[in-house]
CSV table of C-alpha atoms and ligand atoms in Angstrom, one decimal:
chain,number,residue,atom,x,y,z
A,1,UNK,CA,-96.5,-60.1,59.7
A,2,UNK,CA,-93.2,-59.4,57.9
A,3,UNK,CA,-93.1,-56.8,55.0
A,4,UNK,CA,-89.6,-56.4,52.8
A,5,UNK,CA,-88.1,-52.9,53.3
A,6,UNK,CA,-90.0,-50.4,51.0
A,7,UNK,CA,-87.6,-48.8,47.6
A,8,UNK,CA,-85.6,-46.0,48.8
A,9,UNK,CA,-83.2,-43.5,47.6
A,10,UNK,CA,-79.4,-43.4,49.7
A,11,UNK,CA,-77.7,-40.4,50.0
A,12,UNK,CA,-74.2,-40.3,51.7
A,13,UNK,CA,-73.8,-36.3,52.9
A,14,UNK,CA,-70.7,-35.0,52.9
A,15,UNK,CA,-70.7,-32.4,55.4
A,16,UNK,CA,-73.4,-30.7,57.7
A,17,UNK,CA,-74.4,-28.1,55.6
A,18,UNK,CA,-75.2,-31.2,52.7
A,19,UNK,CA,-77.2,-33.1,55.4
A,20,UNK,CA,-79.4,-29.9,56.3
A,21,UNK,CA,-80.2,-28.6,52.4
A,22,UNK,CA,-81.1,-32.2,51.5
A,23,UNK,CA,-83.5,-32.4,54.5
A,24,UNK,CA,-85.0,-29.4,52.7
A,25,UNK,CA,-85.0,-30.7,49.1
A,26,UNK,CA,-87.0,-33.8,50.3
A,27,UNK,CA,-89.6,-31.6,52.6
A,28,UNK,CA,-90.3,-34.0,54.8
A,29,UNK,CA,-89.9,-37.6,52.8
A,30,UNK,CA,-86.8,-38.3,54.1
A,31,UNK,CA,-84.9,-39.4,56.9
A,32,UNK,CA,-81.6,-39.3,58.3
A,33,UNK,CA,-79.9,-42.6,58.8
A,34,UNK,CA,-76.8,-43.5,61.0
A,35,UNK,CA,-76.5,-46.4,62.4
A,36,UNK,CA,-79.9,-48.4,60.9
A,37,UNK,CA,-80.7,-50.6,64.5
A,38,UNK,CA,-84.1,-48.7,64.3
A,39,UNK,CA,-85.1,-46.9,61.5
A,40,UNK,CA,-84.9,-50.1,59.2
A,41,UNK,CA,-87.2,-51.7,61.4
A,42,UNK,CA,-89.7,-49.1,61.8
A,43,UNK,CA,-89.6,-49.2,58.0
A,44,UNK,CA,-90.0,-52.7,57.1
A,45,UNK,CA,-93.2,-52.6,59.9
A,46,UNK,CA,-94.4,-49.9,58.1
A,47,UNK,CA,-95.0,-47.7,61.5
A,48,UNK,CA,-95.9,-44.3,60.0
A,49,UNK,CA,-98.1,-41.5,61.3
A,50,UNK,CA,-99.0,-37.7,60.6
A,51,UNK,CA,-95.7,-36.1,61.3
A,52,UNK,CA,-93.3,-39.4,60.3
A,53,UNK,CA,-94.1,-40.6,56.9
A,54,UNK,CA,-92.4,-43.6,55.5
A,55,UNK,CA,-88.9,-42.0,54.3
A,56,UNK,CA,-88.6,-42.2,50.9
A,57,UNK,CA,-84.7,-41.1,50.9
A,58,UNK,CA,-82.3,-41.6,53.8
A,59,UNK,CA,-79.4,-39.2,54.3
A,60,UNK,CA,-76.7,-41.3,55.8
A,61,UNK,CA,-74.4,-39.0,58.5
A,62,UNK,CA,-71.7,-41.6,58.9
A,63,UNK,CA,-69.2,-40.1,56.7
A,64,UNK,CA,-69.0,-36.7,58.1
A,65,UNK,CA,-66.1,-36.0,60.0
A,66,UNK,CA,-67.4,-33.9,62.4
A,67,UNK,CA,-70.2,-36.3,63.4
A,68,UNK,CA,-67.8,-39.0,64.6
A,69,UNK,CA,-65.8,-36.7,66.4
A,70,UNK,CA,-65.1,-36.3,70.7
A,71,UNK,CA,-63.6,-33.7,71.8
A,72,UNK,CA,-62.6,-32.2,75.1
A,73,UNK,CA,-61.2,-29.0,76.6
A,74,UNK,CA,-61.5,-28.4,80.2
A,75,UNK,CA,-62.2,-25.3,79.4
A,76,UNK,CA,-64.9,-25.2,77.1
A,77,UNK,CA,-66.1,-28.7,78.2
A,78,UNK,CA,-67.1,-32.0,76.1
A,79,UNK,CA,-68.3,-32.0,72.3
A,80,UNK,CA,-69.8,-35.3,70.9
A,81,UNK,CA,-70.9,-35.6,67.2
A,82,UNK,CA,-74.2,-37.2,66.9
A,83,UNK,CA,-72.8,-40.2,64.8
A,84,UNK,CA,-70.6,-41.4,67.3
A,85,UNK,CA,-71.4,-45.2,68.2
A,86,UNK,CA,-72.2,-46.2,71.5
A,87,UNK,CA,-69.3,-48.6,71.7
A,88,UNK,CA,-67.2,-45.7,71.1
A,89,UNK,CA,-69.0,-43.4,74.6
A,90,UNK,CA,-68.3,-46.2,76.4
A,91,UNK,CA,-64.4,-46.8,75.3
A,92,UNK,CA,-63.6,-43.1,75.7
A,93,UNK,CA,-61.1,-42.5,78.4
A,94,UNK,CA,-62.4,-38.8,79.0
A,95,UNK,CA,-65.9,-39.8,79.2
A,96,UNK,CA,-65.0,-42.9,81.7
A,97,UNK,CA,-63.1,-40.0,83.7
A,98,UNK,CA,-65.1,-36.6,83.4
A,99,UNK,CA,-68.4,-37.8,82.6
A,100,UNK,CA,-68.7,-41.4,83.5
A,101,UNK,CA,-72.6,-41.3,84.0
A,102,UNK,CA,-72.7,-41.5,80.0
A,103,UNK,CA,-70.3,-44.0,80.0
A,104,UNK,CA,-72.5,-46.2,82.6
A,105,UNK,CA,-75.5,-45.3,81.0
A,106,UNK,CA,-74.2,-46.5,77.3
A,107,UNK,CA,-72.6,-50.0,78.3
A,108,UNK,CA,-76.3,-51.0,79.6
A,109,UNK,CA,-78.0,-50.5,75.8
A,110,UNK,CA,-78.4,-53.8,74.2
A,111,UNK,CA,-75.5,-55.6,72.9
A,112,UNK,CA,-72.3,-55.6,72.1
A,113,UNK,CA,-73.5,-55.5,68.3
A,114,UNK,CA,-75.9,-53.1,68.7
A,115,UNK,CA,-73.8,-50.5,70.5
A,116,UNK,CA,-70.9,-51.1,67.9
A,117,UNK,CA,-73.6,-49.8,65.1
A,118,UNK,CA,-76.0,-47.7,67.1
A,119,UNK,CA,-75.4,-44.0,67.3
A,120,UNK,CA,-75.9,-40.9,70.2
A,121,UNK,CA,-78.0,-39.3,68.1
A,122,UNK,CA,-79.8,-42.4,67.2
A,123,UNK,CA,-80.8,-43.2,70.5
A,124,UNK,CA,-81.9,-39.9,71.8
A,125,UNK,CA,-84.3,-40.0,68.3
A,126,UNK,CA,-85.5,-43.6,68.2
A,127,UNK,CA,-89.0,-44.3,68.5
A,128,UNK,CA,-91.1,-46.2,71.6
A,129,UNK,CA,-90.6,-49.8,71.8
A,130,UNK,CA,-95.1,-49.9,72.9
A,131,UNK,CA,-95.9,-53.2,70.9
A,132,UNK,CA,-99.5,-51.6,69.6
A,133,UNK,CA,-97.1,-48.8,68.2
A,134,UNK,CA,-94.7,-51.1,65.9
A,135,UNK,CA,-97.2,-53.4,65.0
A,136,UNK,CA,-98.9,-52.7,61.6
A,137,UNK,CA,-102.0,-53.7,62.1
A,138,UNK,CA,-102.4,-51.6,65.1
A,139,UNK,CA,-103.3,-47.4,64.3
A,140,UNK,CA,-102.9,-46.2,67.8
A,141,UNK,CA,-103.2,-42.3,68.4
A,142,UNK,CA,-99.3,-41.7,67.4
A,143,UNK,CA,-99.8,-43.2,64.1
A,144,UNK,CA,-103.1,-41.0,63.3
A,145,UNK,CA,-105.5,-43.4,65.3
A,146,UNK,CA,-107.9,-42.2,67.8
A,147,UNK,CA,-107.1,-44.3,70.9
A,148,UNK,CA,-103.8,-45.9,72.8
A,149,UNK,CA,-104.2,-49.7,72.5
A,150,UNK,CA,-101.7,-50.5,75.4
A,151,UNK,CA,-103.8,-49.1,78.4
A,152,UNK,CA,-106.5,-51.6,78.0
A,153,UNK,CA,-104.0,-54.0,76.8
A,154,UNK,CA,-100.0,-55.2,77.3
A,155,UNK,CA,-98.2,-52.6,79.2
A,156,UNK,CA,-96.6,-54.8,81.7
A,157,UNK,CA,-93.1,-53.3,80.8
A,158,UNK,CA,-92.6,-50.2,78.1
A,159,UNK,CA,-95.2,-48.2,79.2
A,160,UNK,CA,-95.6,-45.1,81.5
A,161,UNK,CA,-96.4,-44.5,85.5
A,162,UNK,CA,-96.0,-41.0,85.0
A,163,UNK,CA,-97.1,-38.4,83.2
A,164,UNK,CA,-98.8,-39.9,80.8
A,165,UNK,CA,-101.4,-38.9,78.3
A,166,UNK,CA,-103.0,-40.0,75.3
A,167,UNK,CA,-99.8,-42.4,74.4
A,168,UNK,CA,-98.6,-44.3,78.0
A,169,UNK,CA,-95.1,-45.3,76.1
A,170,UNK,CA,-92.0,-44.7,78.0
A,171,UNK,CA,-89.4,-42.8,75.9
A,172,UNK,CA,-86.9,-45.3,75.3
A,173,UNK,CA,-82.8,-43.8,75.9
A,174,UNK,CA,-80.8,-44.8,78.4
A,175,UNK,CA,-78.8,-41.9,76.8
A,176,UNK,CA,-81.0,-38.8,77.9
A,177,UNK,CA,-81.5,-39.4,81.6
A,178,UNK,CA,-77.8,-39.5,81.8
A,179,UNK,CA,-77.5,-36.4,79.3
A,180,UNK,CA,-79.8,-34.7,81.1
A,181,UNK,CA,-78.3,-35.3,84.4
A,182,UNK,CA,-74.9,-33.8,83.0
A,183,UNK,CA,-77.3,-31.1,82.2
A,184,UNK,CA,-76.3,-31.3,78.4
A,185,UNK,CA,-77.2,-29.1,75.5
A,186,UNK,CA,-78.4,-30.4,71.2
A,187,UNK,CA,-76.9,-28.5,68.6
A,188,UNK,CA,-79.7,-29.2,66.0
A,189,UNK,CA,-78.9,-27.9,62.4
A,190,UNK,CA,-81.2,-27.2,59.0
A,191,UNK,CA,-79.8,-25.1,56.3
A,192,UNK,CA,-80.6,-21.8,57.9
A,193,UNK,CA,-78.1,-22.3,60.5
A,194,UNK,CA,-78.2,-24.1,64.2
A,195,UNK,CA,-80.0,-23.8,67.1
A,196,UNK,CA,-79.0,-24.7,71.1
A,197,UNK,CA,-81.4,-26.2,73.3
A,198,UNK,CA,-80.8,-27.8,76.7
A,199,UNK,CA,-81.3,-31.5,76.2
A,200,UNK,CA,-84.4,-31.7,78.5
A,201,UNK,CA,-86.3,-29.5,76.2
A,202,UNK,CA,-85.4,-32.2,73.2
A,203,UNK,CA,-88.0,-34.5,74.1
A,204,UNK,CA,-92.2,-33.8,73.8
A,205,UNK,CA,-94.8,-35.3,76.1
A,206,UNK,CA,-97.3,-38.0,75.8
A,207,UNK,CA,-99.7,-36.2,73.4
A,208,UNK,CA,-97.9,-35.4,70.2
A,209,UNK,CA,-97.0,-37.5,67.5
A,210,UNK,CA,-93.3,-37.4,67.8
A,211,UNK,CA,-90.9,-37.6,70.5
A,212,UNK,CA,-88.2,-34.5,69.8
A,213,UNK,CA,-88.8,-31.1,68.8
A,214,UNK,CA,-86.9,-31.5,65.7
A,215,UNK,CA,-88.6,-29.8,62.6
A,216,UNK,CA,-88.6,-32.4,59.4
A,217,UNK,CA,-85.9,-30.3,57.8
A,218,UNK,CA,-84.0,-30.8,60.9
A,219,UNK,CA,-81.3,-32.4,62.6
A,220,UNK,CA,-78.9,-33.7,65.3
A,221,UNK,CA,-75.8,-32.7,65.2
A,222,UNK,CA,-73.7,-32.5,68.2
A,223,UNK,CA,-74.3,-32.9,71.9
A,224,UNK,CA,-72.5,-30.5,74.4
A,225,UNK,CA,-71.6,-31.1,78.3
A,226,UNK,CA,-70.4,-28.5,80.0
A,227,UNK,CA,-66.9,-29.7,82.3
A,228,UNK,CA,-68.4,-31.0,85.8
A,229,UNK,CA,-66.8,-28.5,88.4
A,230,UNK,CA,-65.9,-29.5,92.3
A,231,UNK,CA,-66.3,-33.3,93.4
A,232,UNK,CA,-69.0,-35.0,91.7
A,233,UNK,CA,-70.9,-38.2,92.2
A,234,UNK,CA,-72.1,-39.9,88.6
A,235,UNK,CA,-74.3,-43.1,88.5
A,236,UNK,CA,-76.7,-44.8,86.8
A,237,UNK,CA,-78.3,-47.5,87.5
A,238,UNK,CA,-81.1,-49.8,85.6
A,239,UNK,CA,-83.1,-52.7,86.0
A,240,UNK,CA,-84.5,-54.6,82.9
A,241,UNK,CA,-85.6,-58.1,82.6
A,242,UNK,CA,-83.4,-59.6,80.1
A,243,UNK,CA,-79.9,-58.4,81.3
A,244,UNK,CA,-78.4,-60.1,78.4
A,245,UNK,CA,-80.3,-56.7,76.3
A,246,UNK,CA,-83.0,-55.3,77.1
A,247,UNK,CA,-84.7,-51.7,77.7
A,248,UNK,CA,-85.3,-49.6,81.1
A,249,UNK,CA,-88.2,-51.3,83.5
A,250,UNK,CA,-87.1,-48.4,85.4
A,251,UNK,CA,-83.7,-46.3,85.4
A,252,UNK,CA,-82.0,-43.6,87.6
A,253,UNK,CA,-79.0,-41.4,85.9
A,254,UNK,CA,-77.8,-38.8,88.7
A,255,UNK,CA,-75.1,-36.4,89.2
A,256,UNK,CA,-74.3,-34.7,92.5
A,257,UNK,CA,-72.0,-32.1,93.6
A,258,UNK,CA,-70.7,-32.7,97.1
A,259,UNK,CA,-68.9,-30.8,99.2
A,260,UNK,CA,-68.1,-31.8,103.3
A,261,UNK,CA,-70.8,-34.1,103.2
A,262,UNK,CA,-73.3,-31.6,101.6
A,263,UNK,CA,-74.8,-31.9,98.3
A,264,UNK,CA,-74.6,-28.4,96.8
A,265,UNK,CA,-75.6,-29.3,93.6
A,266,UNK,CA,-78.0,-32.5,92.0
A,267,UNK,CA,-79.6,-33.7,89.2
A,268,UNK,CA,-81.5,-36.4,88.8
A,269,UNK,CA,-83.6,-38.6,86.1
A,270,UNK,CA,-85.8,-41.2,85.6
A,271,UNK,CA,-85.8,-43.5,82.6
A,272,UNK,CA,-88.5,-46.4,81.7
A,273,UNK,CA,-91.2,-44.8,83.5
A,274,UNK,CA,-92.2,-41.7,81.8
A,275,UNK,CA,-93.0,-40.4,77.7
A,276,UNK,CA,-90.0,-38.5,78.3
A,277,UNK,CA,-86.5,-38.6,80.4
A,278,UNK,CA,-88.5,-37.7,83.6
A,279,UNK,CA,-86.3,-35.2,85.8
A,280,UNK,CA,-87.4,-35.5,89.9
A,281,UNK,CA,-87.5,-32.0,90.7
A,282,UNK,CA,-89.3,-32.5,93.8
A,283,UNK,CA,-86.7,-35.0,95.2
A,284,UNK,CA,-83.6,-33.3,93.9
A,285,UNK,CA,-85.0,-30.1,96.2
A,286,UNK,CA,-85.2,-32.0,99.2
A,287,UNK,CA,-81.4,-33.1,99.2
A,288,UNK,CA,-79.9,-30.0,97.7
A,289,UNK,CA,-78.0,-27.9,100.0
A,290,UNK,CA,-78.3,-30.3,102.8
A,291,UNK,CA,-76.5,-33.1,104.4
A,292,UNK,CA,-77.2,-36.4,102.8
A,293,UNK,CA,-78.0,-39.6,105.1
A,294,UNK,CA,-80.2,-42.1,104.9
A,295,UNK,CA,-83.2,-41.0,105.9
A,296,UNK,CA,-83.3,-37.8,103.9
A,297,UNK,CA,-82.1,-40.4,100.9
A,298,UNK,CA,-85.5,-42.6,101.8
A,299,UNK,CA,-87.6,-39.4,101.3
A,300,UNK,CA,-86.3,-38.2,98.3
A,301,UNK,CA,-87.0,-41.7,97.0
A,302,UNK,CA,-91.2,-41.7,98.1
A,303,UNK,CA,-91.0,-37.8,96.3
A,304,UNK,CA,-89.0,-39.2,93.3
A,305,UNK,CA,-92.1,-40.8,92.0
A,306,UNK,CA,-94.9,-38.6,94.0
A,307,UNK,CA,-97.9,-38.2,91.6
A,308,UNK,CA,-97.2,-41.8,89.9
A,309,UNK,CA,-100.2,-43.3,88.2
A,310,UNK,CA,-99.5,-46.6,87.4
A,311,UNK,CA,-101.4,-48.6,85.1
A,312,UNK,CA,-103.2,-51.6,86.1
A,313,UNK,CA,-100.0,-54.3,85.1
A,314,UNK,CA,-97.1,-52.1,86.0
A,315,UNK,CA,-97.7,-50.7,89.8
A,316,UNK,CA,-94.5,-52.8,90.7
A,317,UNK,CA,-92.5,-50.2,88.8
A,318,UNK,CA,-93.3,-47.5,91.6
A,319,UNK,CA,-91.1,-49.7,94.0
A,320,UNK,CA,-88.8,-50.8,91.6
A,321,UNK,CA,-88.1,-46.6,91.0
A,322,UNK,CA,-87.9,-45.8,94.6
A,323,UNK,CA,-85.1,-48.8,95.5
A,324,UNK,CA,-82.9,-47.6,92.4
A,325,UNK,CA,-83.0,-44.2,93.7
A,326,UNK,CA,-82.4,-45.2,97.0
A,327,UNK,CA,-79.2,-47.0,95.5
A,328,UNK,CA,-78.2,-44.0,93.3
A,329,UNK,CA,-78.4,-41.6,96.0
A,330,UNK,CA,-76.5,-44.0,98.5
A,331,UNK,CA,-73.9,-45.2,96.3
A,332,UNK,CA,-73.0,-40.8,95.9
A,333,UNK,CA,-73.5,-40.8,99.7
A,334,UNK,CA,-70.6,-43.5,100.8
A,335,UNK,CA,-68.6,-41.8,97.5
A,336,UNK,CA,-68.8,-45.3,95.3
A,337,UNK,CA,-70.4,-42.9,92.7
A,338,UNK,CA,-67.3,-40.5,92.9
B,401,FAD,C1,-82.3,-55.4,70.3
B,401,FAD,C2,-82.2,-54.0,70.7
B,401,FAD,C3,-82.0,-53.7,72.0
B,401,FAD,C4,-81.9,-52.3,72.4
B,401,FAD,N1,-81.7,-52.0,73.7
B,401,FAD,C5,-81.6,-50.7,74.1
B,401,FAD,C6,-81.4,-50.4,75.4
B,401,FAD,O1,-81.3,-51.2,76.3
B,401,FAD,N2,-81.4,-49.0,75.8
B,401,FAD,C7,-81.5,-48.1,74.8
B,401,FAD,O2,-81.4,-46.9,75.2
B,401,FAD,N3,-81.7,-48.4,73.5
B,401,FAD,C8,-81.8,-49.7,73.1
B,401,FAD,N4,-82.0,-50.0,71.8
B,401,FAD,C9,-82.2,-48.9,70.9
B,401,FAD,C10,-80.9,-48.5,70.2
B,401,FAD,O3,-80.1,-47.8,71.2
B,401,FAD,C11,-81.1,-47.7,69.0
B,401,FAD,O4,-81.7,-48.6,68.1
B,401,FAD,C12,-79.9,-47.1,68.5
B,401,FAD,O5,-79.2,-46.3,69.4
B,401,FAD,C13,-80.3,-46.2,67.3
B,401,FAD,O6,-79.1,-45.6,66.7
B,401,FAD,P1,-78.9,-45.8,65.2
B,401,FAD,O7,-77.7,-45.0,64.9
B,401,FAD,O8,-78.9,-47.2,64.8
B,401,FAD,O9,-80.2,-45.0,64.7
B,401,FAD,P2,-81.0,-45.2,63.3
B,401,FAD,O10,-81.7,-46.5,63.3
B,401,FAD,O11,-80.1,-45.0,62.1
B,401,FAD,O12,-82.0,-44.0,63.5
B,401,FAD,C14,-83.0,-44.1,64.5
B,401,FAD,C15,-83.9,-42.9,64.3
B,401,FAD,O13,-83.2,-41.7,64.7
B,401,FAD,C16,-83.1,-40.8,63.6
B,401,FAD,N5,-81.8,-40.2,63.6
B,401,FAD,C17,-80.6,-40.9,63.8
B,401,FAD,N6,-79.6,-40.0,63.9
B,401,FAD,C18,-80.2,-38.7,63.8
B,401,FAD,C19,-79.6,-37.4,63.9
B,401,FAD,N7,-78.3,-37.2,64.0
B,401,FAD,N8,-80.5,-36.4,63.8
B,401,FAD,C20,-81.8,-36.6,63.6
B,401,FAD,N9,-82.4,-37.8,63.6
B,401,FAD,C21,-81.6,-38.9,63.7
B,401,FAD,C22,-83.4,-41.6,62.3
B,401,FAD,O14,-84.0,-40.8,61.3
B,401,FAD,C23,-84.4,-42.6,62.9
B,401,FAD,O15,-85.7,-42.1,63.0
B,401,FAD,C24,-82.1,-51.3,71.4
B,401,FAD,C25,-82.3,-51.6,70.1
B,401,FAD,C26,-82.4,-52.9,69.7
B,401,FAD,C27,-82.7,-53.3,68.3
């Protein structure tokens, strides 16, 4: 079924502080817009629920200075507004150098086209890609309904192995495991000021409505990364089924610190099989502080995904996890990820 895109009202902001007080004039009926990859499709499929009405306005960032901007200090570490395009992560010298997980991470969305429109801030707030979800005729329990259509049904590919609840959707980025593995931080803005919060707190589970915290009269604004100190491995790595464009079966975004063989620091996150950017504490403890080889590398992998529940179509994606982090971790091990 195709619908037209509903009437709305277009506002270009000029600056931040316009962005946040129209968020509050609207109270809720309106949306930010940057690039338009998602939103315009979620609002010609008419996917709406409790907390995400259908906008009736969209504030369009693009024209902000500050929300195109990079900047870098070694200092004081790597600023990114939240409408900078993908295209333009992956082109940035610093990033390639510094921070070159994100740069990875943002070459393996979609396409060419889609990366040249799509935005950072986009992608950390678009919505799951579960079929039952953005189909209209569907009212699963993140649009209001009282049951999750995919567990009984298709869930061969976007949906969860872990930690999942009412909803089994996977959150979608390839941008937050690798933000979270650089152990980023949102500045989100509305018109009473900003607030900080460390990018892994950004994203809900399975059993609200939404995917971020952001309040209604809230948004994205920047993303900070603190400068990487000593010798650090960076990688991600992803497998999909299309690799022309296509989302996360399974991803692995880590970044370690090594020093004479030992990994003194690590972080690492799982993408495609989780509601949320899915950080593998109980692996990461197992290799920090220690000397890596390959068979502490083959545990890790087995505790990566420890507690997994698959569902009945998507067991494979429990091996498919534990290869990639086998590949992550080994690829920092031989220094290929340096
Ligand atoms: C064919 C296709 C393939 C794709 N493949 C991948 C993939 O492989 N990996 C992957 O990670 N993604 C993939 N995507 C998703 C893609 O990355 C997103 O559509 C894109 O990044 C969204 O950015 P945008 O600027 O177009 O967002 P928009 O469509 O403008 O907005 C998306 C949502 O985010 C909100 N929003 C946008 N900016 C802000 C902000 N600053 N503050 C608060 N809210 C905001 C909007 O209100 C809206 O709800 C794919 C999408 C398509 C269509």
């Amino acid at each position: 079924m195709f619908f037209e895109l509903p009437s709305f009202e277009h506002v270009d902001a000029r600056d931040l502080k316009e962005v946040a007080s129209l968020l509050k004039r609207y109270g809720g009926r309106a949306a930010v817009i940057a690039g338009a990859t998602d939103l315009l499709g979620l609002m010609k499929d008419r996917v709406e629920g409790p907390e995400c009405r259908i906008p009736e306005a969209l504030v369009n960032i693009k024209k902000i200075p500050e929300m195109t901007r990079i900047t870098y200090d070694k200092e004081t570490g790597l600023r990114i507004g939240a409408g900078v395009t993908l295209n333009r992560l992956v082109a940035s010298e610093v990033i390639q150098k510094e921070f070159k997980v994100l740069s990875q991470a943002a070459l393996q969305v979609g396409t060419t086209q889609l990366r040249n429109m799509g935005t950072l801030g986009g992608n950390l707030c678009q919505r799951p890609r579960c079929l039952y979800f953005r189909h209209p005729d569907f009212v699963c329990f993140k649009k209001g309904g009282d049951r999750c259509y995919a567990t009984t049904g298709e869930h061969r590919f976007y949906h969860a192995i872990l930690k999942h609840g009412r909803c089994v959707m996977v959150h979608p980025s390839d941008l937050a495991p690798a933000l979270i593995a650089l152990k980023a931080e949102t500045i989100l803005m509305n018109s009473n000021g900003n607030r900080k919060i460390p990018i892994e707190e950004f994203f809900l589970g399975p059993n609200h409505y939404g995917e971020t915290i952001l309040n209604p009269d809230e948004y994205l604004a920047e993303i900070y990364i603190p400068t990487q100190t000593g010798r650090t491995g960076q990688v991600f790595l992803k497998e999909r089924i299309r690799h022309s464009a296509d989302f996360a079966l399974s991803s692995v975004a880590a970044v370690a610190r090594i020093s004479d063989g030992v990994c003194e620091d690590l972080r690492m996150v799982l993408g495609g099989v989780a509601p949320l950017p899915y950080v593998a504490f109980k692996a990461e403890d197992m290799i920090k502080g220690k000397k890596m080889h390959e068979g502490l590398i083959s545990k890790a992998a087995e505790a990566s995904v420890e507690g997994a529940k698959p569902l009945p179509m998507n067991g494979y994606k429990v091996n498919l996890t534990k290869t990639l982090v086998k590949r992550a971790l080994a690829s920092i091990l031989n220094g290929i990820a340096a």
